[in-house]
């Protein structure tokens, strides 16, 4: 996929970083000797929260120590990210970081208080999920073309939800606003859970959540799934079209990924140990199947591959913000 770095660049980064590891202090053999806190920057119920809880529970068993998931929502995930940046770099406070607070908001909002590329150490990628265009089950449209006609011709205010300002779902809605209806109104929430609830209740017209968070409500008949917001269809819902197919917006590519990060000064060998453990967890057949069945793509990465991925995502979203002239609220 487009978001993978080239093999040559990754190999060079791996060699350079590998030479530096020997000079850094080793982590204690007793690690972990107390609970590990995994910080999620959004309220429960969203894609990142699901990743954190599924992977964290299995990671606890592997490490022989509790992994406590903490939701610290606010400011598009940046409050939680700052908490991790300022934590001791000993592996006991980690971030279940997501697209917004790592690849979007530090370049979109003012004064977030950290630079993710300098202040956080990428550890491992949990997974990537496509965003899904969902509407209330009782909406008068059932297909993507019908929905787009509604956007073009609506004679009332049309609203779209997001899990927060600067989330990938926010940007996806803003791009439809640019292309189809300049009067669309953004309604930000503190996380996907509350946003999904209000879409189900009809308080908001549509939403682009992560597919992994949307599928349970779609299966329960509470939401209609009209499209996925990637340039190719999802294997989890192969009959659902992409937004690009109906709109002709060839680069309509919005995903939500979740990964594990630590304060930047974490010892390199501890970071690599955690990378090994997390990659082992996400490739276990039961865990991998559970994530894939809900639309997640699970691809284990080395620290260096994940670092390259994060940099590429930041550059991609900066281009989307610039080209669509999307402004911070």
Short mmCIF file of C-alpha atoms in Angstrom, two decimals:
data_model
loop_
_atom_site.label_atom_id
_atom_site.label_comp_id
_atom_site.label_asym_id
_atom_site.label_seq_id
_atom_site.Cartn_x
_atom_site.Cartn_y
_atom_site.Cartn_z
CA UNK A 1 0.00 0.00 0.00
CA UNK A 2 1.01 3.60 -0.49
CA UNK A 3 1.68 4.18 3.18
CA UNK A 4 4.58 1.71 3.39
CA UNK A 5 8.08 3.17 3.15
CA UNK A 6 10.45 1.78 0.56
CA UNK A 7 12.44 -1.32 1.45
CA UNK A 8 15.72 0.44 0.79
CA UNK A 9 14.92 3.37 3.07
CA UNK A 10 13.78 1.05 5.84
CA UNK A 11 16.92 -1.05 5.57
CA UNK A 12 19.12 2.02 5.82
CA UNK A 13 17.22 3.28 8.83
CA UNK A 14 17.44 -0.13 10.47
CA UNK A 15 21.22 -0.29 10.05
CA UNK A 16 21.75 3.24 11.37
CA UNK A 17 19.52 2.75 14.37
CA UNK A 18 20.95 -0.67 15.08
CA UNK A 19 24.46 0.76 15.36
CA UNK A 20 23.20 3.28 17.91
CA UNK A 21 21.47 0.77 20.17
CA UNK A 22 24.66 -0.58 21.76
CA UNK A 23 25.54 2.83 23.15
CA UNK A 24 22.25 3.28 25.02
CA UNK A 25 21.56 2.06 28.57
CA UNK A 26 19.91 -1.32 29.01
CA UNK A 27 16.50 -1.75 30.59
CA UNK A 28 16.29 -3.68 33.87
CA UNK A 29 15.80 -7.45 33.78
CA UNK A 30 12.94 -7.05 36.26
CA UNK A 31 10.77 -5.18 33.72
CA UNK A 32 7.87 -5.07 34.11
CA UNK A 33 7.65 -5.16 37.90
CA UNK A 34 4.45 -3.10 38.18
CA UNK A 35 1.39 -2.35 36.00
CA UNK A 36 1.88 -0.70 32.62
CA UNK A 37 -0.47 2.19 31.82
CA UNK A 38 -1.69 2.41 28.23
CA UNK A 39 -3.14 5.86 27.53
CA UNK A 40 -5.91 6.35 24.96
CA UNK A 41 -6.64 9.93 23.91
CA UNK A 42 -10.35 9.45 23.25
CA UNK A 43 -13.42 8.20 25.10
CA UNK A 44 -14.23 4.47 25.15
CA UNK A 45 -15.88 2.85 22.15
CA UNK A 46 -13.67 4.07 19.33
CA UNK A 47 -11.24 2.18 17.13
CA UNK A 48 -8.13 3.09 19.13
CA UNK A 49 -9.82 2.07 22.36
CA UNK A 50 -10.73 -1.30 20.82
CA UNK A 51 -7.16 -1.87 19.66
CA UNK A 52 -5.80 -0.89 23.08
CA UNK A 53 -8.08 -3.25 24.98
CA UNK A 54 -7.78 -6.24 22.65
CA UNK A 55 -4.00 -6.01 22.34
CA UNK A 56 -3.41 -4.78 25.90
CA UNK A 57 -5.21 -7.73 27.48
CA UNK A 58 -3.11 -10.24 25.57
CA UNK A 59 0.09 -8.22 26.12
CA UNK A 60 -0.53 -8.38 29.87
CA UNK A 61 -0.51 -12.17 29.70
CA UNK A 62 2.72 -12.15 27.68
CA UNK A 63 4.51 -9.75 30.03
CA UNK A 64 3.14 -11.25 33.23
CA UNK A 65 1.97 -7.86 34.47
CA UNK A 66 -1.26 -5.86 34.24
CA UNK A 67 -1.78 -3.48 31.34
CA UNK A 68 -4.21 -0.76 32.47
CA UNK A 69 -6.03 1.09 29.67
CA UNK A 70 -6.80 4.71 30.60
CA UNK A 71 -9.01 6.98 28.49
CA UNK A 72 -7.94 10.63 28.73
CA UNK A 73 -10.05 12.38 26.13
CA UNK A 74 -9.86 15.99 25.03
CA UNK A 75 -8.32 18.32 22.44
CA UNK A 76 -8.28 15.71 19.69
CA UNK A 77 -6.10 13.30 21.64
CA UNK A 78 -3.38 15.85 22.31
CA UNK A 79 -3.93 15.96 26.10
CA UNK A 80 -3.17 12.25 26.38
CA UNK A 81 -0.20 12.56 24.04
CA UNK A 82 1.31 15.33 26.20
CA UNK A 83 0.85 13.16 29.29
CA UNK A 84 2.91 10.41 27.66
CA UNK A 85 5.54 12.83 26.35
CA UNK A 86 6.06 14.07 29.93
CA UNK A 87 6.07 10.61 31.56
CA UNK A 88 9.20 8.84 32.77
CA UNK A 89 10.80 6.93 29.85
CA UNK A 90 10.82 3.61 31.69
CA UNK A 91 8.19 1.67 29.72
CA UNK A 92 5.46 1.96 32.35
CA UNK A 93 3.47 4.66 30.54
CA UNK A 94 2.74 4.09 26.86
CA UNK A 95 0.42 5.74 24.39
CA UNK A 96 -2.13 3.93 22.27
CA UNK A 97 -1.58 6.74 19.79
CA UNK A 98 -3.82 7.29 16.81
CA UNK A 99 -3.86 9.20 13.55
CA UNK A 100 -5.24 12.49 15.01
CA UNK A 101 -2.80 13.22 17.82
CA UNK A 102 0.22 11.82 15.97
CA UNK A 103 -0.21 12.69 12.28
CA UNK A 104 -2.78 15.50 12.09
CA UNK A 105 -3.33 17.79 15.07
CA UNK A 106 0.29 18.74 15.79
CA UNK A 107 0.32 20.27 12.27
CA UNK A 108 -3.29 21.46 12.27
CA UNK A 109 -3.94 22.93 15.72
CA UNK A 110 -1.99 25.68 17.46
CA UNK A 111 0.30 25.03 20.42
CA UNK A 112 -0.37 21.35 21.08
CA UNK A 113 2.74 21.32 23.26
CA UNK A 114 4.73 18.53 21.62
CA UNK A 115 6.27 17.36 18.36
CA UNK A 116 5.31 13.70 17.81
CA UNK A 117 8.32 13.04 15.60
CA UNK A 118 10.75 14.37 18.23
CA UNK A 119 9.04 13.76 21.57
CA UNK A 120 7.58 10.28 21.12
CA UNK A 121 9.27 6.98 20.23
CA UNK A 122 7.22 4.80 17.86
CA UNK A 123 7.10 1.26 19.24
CA UNK A 124 4.73 -0.83 17.12
CA UNK A 125 1.73 -0.54 14.82
CA UNK A 126 -1.43 -2.16 16.17
CA UNK A 127 -3.41 -1.99 12.95
CA UNK A 128 -5.02 0.18 10.30
CA UNK A 129 -8.76 0.45 9.68
CA UNK A 130 -10.58 2.20 6.84
CA UNK A 131 -13.05 4.86 7.77
CA UNK A 132 -16.68 3.94 7.08
CA UNK A 133 -19.45 6.28 5.94
CA UNK A 134 -22.45 5.51 8.16
CA UNK A 135 -25.91 7.04 8.46
CA UNK A 136 -28.93 6.37 10.70
CA UNK A 137 -30.81 3.15 9.98
CA UNK A 138 -33.97 5.13 9.18
CA UNK A 139 -32.28 7.55 6.78
CA UNK A 140 -34.22 7.97 3.50
CA UNK A 141 -31.17 6.94 1.44
CA UNK A 142 -29.62 3.48 1.34
CA UNK A 143 -26.88 3.77 -1.27
CA UNK A 144 -23.91 6.06 -1.72
CA UNK A 145 -25.28 7.69 -4.92
CA UNK A 146 -28.58 8.42 -3.13
CA UNK A 147 -26.68 9.95 -0.22
CA UNK A 148 -24.58 12.15 -2.52
CA UNK A 149 -27.75 13.37 -4.26
CA UNK A 150 -29.12 14.24 -0.82
CA UNK A 151 -25.96 16.24 -0.02
CA UNK A 152 -26.21 18.20 -3.26
CA UNK A 153 -29.93 18.99 -2.98
CA UNK A 154 -30.64 19.24 0.77
CA UNK A 155 -32.72 22.27 1.66
CA UNK A 156 -31.87 22.06 5.35
CA UNK A 157 -28.77 22.10 7.49
CA UNK A 158 -26.85 18.83 7.14
CA UNK A 159 -24.56 17.76 9.98
CA UNK A 160 -21.69 15.34 10.24
CA UNK A 161 -20.14 13.94 13.39
CA UNK A 162 -16.52 13.30 14.22
CA UNK A 163 -14.60 11.90 17.15
CA UNK A 164 -13.01 15.31 17.58
CA UNK A 165 -11.55 18.28 15.72
CA UNK A 166 -8.64 17.19 13.57
CA UNK A 167 -9.54 13.50 13.46
CA UNK A 168 -9.38 11.72 10.14
CA UNK A 169 -13.19 11.48 10.22
CA UNK A 170 -13.38 15.26 10.55
CA UNK A 171 -11.14 15.72 7.52
CA UNK A 172 -13.15 13.20 5.47
CA UNK A 173 -16.35 15.15 6.18
CA UNK A 174 -14.64 18.43 5.35
CA UNK A 175 -13.58 17.06 1.97
CA UNK A 176 -17.20 16.15 1.17
CA UNK A 177 -18.12 19.67 2.25
CA UNK A 178 -15.67 21.12 -0.25
CA UNK A 179 -16.90 18.86 -3.06
CA UNK A 180 -20.65 18.58 -2.42
CA UNK A 181 -22.21 21.00 0.06
CA UNK A 182 -20.46 24.07 1.43
CA UNK A 183 -23.10 24.38 4.18
CA UNK A 184 -22.29 21.09 5.92
CA UNK A 185 -21.91 21.60 9.67
CA UNK A 186 -19.29 19.74 11.68
CA UNK A 187 -20.33 18.38 15.09
CA UNK A 188 -17.24 17.23 17.05
CA UNK A 189 -17.43 14.77 19.94
CA UNK A 190 -14.87 13.55 22.47
CA UNK A 191 -14.71 10.11 20.91
CA UNK A 192 -16.40 7.67 18.56
CA UNK A 193 -18.70 6.11 21.15
CA UNK A 194 -20.82 9.21 21.77
CA UNK A 195 -20.71 10.21 18.10
CA UNK A 196 -22.02 6.80 17.02
CA UNK A 197 -24.80 6.98 19.60
CA UNK A 198 -26.01 10.31 18.23
CA UNK A 199 -25.88 9.11 14.62
CA UNK A 200 -27.96 6.07 15.62
CA UNK A 201 -30.44 8.42 17.29
CA UNK A 202 -30.62 10.67 14.23
CA UNK A 203 -29.22 13.75 15.97
CA UNK A 204 -26.48 13.88 13.31
CA UNK A 205 -26.81 13.00 9.62
CA UNK A 206 -23.61 11.08 8.95
CA UNK A 207 -20.23 10.10 10.32
CA UNK A 208 -16.92 8.59 9.20
CA UNK A 209 -15.87 6.32 12.12
CA UNK A 210 -13.31 3.56 11.92
CA UNK A 211 -14.86 0.43 10.42
CA UNK A 212 -13.90 -1.63 13.49
CA UNK A 213 -16.08 0.62 15.69
CA UNK A 214 -18.97 0.80 13.20
CA UNK A 215 -19.45 -2.86 12.26
CA UNK A 216 -21.17 -4.00 15.49
CA UNK A 217 -23.87 -1.31 15.10
CA UNK A 218 -24.24 -2.05 11.39
CA UNK A 219 -24.72 -5.76 12.13
CA UNK A 220 -27.26 -4.86 14.83
CA UNK A 221 -29.28 -2.88 12.29
CA UNK A 222 -28.72 0.44 14.04
CA UNK A 223 -26.72 2.05 11.22
CA UNK A 224 -26.48 1.84 7.44
CA UNK A 225 -22.98 1.38 6.02
CA UNK A 226 -22.86 3.21 2.69
CA UNK A 227 -19.16 3.21 1.79
CA UNK A 228 -15.59 2.84 2.95
CA UNK A 229 -13.30 5.83 2.71
CA UNK A 230 -10.32 4.15 1.10
CA UNK A 231 -9.31 3.77 -2.52
CA UNK A 232 -9.90 0.01 -2.49
CA UNK A 233 -12.66 -2.04 -0.93
CA UNK A 234 -12.26 -3.66 2.46
CA UNK A 235 -11.96 -7.45 2.64
CA UNK A 236 -14.22 -7.33 5.71
CA UNK A 237 -17.11 -5.81 3.70
CA UNK A 238 -16.26 -6.55 0.05
CA UNK A 239 -19.73 -5.65 -1.24
CA UNK A 240 -19.52 -2.10 0.13
CA UNK A 241 -18.22 0.46 -2.40
CA UNK A 242 -15.57 3.05 -1.78
CA UNK A 243 -16.34 6.76 -1.69
CA UNK A 244 -13.90 7.16 -4.58
CA UNK A 245 -15.99 4.86 -6.80
CA UNK A 246 -19.07 7.08 -6.65
CA UNK A 247 -17.51 10.52 -6.31
CA UNK A 248 -14.58 10.29 -8.68
CA UNK A 249 -12.34 11.73 -5.94
CA UNK A 250 -9.48 9.37 -6.72
CA UNK A 251 -7.45 10.16 -3.61
CA UNK A 252 -10.32 9.90 -1.09
CA UNK A 253 -8.24 7.82 1.31
CA UNK A 254 -8.93 8.15 5.03
CA UNK A 255 -7.90 5.57 7.57
CA UNK A 256 -7.58 5.40 11.30
CA UNK A 257 -4.60 3.58 12.71
CA UNK A 258 -3.53 2.86 16.24
CA UNK A 259 0.02 2.28 17.39
CA UNK A 260 2.08 2.14 20.54
CA UNK A 261 4.38 5.00 21.51
CA UNK A 262 6.65 5.78 24.46
CA UNK A 263 8.46 8.89 25.71
CA UNK A 264 11.33 9.48 23.32
CA UNK A 265 14.12 8.74 25.82
CA UNK A 266 13.00 5.15 26.45
CA UNK A 267 16.03 2.81 26.19
CA UNK A 268 16.28 1.46 22.66
CA UNK A 269 16.51 -2.17 23.71
CA UNK A 270 13.37 -1.84 25.85
CA UNK A 271 11.58 -0.30 22.88
CA UNK A 272 12.67 -3.24 20.73
CA UNK A 273 11.56 -5.71 23.39
CA UNK A 274 8.11 -4.13 23.44
CA UNK A 275 8.02 -4.14 19.64
CA UNK A 276 8.72 -7.88 19.64
CA UNK A 277 6.03 -8.56 22.25
CA UNK A 278 3.35 -6.49 20.50
CA UNK A 279 4.12 -7.97 17.10
CA UNK A 280 3.84 -11.43 18.60
CA UNK A 281 0.43 -10.55 20.04
CA UNK A 282 -1.07 -9.09 16.85
CA UNK A 283 0.06 -12.06 14.76
CA UNK A 284 -1.49 -14.65 17.09
CA UNK A 285 -4.22 -16.28 14.97
CA UNK A 286 -7.09 -15.51 17.38
CA UNK A 287 -6.13 -11.85 17.88
CA UNK A 288 -5.38 -11.28 14.20
CA UNK A 289 -8.67 -12.88 13.14
CA UNK A 290 -10.63 -10.82 15.65
CA UNK A 291 -9.17 -7.58 14.33
CA UNK A 292 -9.41 -8.53 10.64
CA UNK A 293 -13.03 -9.66 10.95
CA UNK A 294 -13.84 -6.12 12.00
CA UNK A 295 -12.04 -4.50 9.11
CA UNK A 296 -8.55 -3.93 10.51
CA UNK A 297 -5.42 -4.57 8.48
CA UNK A 298 -2.80 -6.14 10.72
CA UNK A 299 0.78 -5.81 9.52
CA UNK A 300 3.62 -6.21 12.03
CA UNK A 301 6.34 -3.62 11.60
CA UNK A 302 9.77 -3.07 13.07
CA UNK A 303 10.31 0.16 14.99
CA UNK A 304 12.03 1.62 11.95
CA UNK A 305 9.25 0.65 9.56
CA UNK A 306 6.67 2.10 11.93
CA UNK A 307 8.67 5.33 12.28
CA UNK A 308 8.74 5.69 8.48
CA UNK A 309 5.00 4.98 8.35
CA UNK A 310 4.27 7.71 10.91
CA UNK A 311 6.34 10.28 9.00
CA UNK A 312 4.60 9.39 5.73
CA UNK A 313 1.15 9.70 7.34
CA UNK A 314 1.98 13.13 8.76
CA UNK A 315 3.09 14.31 5.33
CA UNK A 316 -0.02 12.86 3.65
CA UNK A 317 -2.48 14.54 5.99
CA UNK A 318 -0.67 17.86 5.78
CA UNK A 319 -1.17 17.68 2.01
CA UNK A 320 -4.90 16.91 2.43
CA UNK A 321 -5.36 19.84 4.81
CA UNK A 322 -3.51 22.17 2.43
CA UNK A 323 -5.20 21.03 -0.79
CA UNK A 324 -8.73 21.07 0.68
CA UNK A 325 -8.03 24.38 2.50
CA UNK A 326 -9.32 22.92 5.77
CA UNK A 327 -9.00 25.27 8.72
CA UNK A 328 -8.69 24.49 12.42
CA UNK A 329 -11.86 25.30 14.38
#
